[in-house]
Amino acid sequence: MKEKIIELLRNTCSGTPLSGVEMSNQLGISRVAIWKHLKQLKERGYGIVATPKGYLLKGGEDLMMPLFFTKRDDRIHLFKTLSSTMDKARELAREGAPHLSVVIAEEQSMGRGRLNRTWLSGKGGLWFTIILRPDLPPPLAFQVNFAASLTLARTLKSRYELPVSVKWPNDLLLDEKKLAGLLSEMETHGDMISFVNIGIGLNVNNTPEVGEPNSISIKSALEKSICRRELLSAFLDDFEKELMVLQSLKTYSVTLMEQWKQMTSTIGKDVRIETFGDIYRGVAVDVDLTGALIIREADGVEKKIIYGDCFHHNPNPA
Ligand code: BTN
């Protein structure tokens, strides 16, 4: 019922209130019952305001609270501030949080990126970690990262017509500038995956270019803010479907990697790969079925790189 009340109140964001009588008529429950639900929703932090003409929901279009995620609300964990959604997600996963639970933070004080980099996480961005319990053996777990970056790229392309590309291993670029980064952490139990947590930092309504000149947000690209909830919901729906396909295979997915390669801007570029101890340079020639990047070094020798941070050197070849 609370979900239905929120659904009705969502329309009041534009400023036209809805009375208790109207709600009780539309939902077929008493005004007292409506009032009790509204009280509980307010206690849970929903910005419901009583006016002489009825109730209003405050917070604009970009409402991120769990009940706004229809059918997912019990798996959405929203926080104003966290050190990192990765830490909270790990804690919840160890406590048994189910598959596709999502930890979202409006801000992170110690957001982290790959290779221990800092990830700037001010207000307006979408900073979240998805807890996954895929029915896959650990050596195939990397596929969920590729599925996540591919799905996110597709969601952004289809909903917002953003010409995004994926950069090996799992970044999203727009005009060769960083739009999103993915970070994953896994725990195993015996030869089973206990959980894989995928952290996604997506620049949405923030202005990351102030601190990171080589980055971009959806807002800067579209010159308008967008609803982060709609974007996240669409992505989660698409990703859930993609995961089901992946799990049904139980082996390396040729289709996944082919589709990912169709969206990558890494292949064909001069690249520099930084790992914890080494730097490699060459032309990116392929990404194989295990997700490894194949580069051709200056002496013509091909090298297989299984992890690292990749930098494109001729970002816009003629
Ligand atoms: C990278 O490109 O290096 C990966 C960046 C990942 C950032 C996200 S934001 C949500 C989640 N929490 C973190 O601390 N990091 C990931």
XYZ file of C-alpha atoms and ligand atoms in Angstrom, residues 83-87 103 108 110-115 117-119 121 126-129 170-171 178 180-183 198-202 309, ligand 1:
50
model
C 32.873 6.288 3.293
C 32.395 3.967 0.318
C 29.429 1.962 -0.933
C 31.917 -0.907 -1.412
C 32.486 -1.189 2.340
C 23.805 0.230 -1.825
C 31.132 9.186 -0.403
C 36.413 7.924 0.708
C 35.157 6.728 -2.659
C 37.751 4.505 -4.278
C 38.652 3.522 -7.785
C 40.714 0.775 -9.333
C 44.375 0.417 -8.359
C 42.831 5.509 -6.711
C 40.528 8.042 -5.072
C 37.105 8.479 -6.647
C 32.030 11.403 -5.117
C 25.261 8.036 -8.991
C 27.504 6.132 -6.588
C 26.324 2.605 -5.954
C 27.376 -0.986 -5.420
C 35.282 -1.513 -17.712
C 35.139 2.276 -17.997
C 35.491 9.383 -18.418
C 31.759 6.098 -15.442
C 34.090 3.683 -13.709
C 33.488 0.194 -12.367
C 35.165 -1.568 -9.495
C 30.142 -4.288 -8.498
C 30.661 -0.641 -7.634
C 29.685 1.878 -10.244
C 30.535 5.550 -10.217
C 28.509 7.351 -12.873
C 44.441 0.737 -15.921
C 37.527 3.331 -11.466
O 37.291 3.816 -12.564
O 38.656 3.356 -10.992
C 36.396 2.706 -10.693
C 35.598 3.738 -9.951
C 34.478 3.125 -9.127
C 33.786 4.149 -8.287
C 32.571 3.579 -7.615
S 31.536 4.803 -6.893
C 30.603 3.571 -6.113
C 31.582 2.544 -5.609
N 32.115 2.952 -4.327
C 33.409 3.225 -4.376
O 34.102 3.595 -3.414
N 33.871 3.019 -5.607
C 32.827 2.574 -6.508
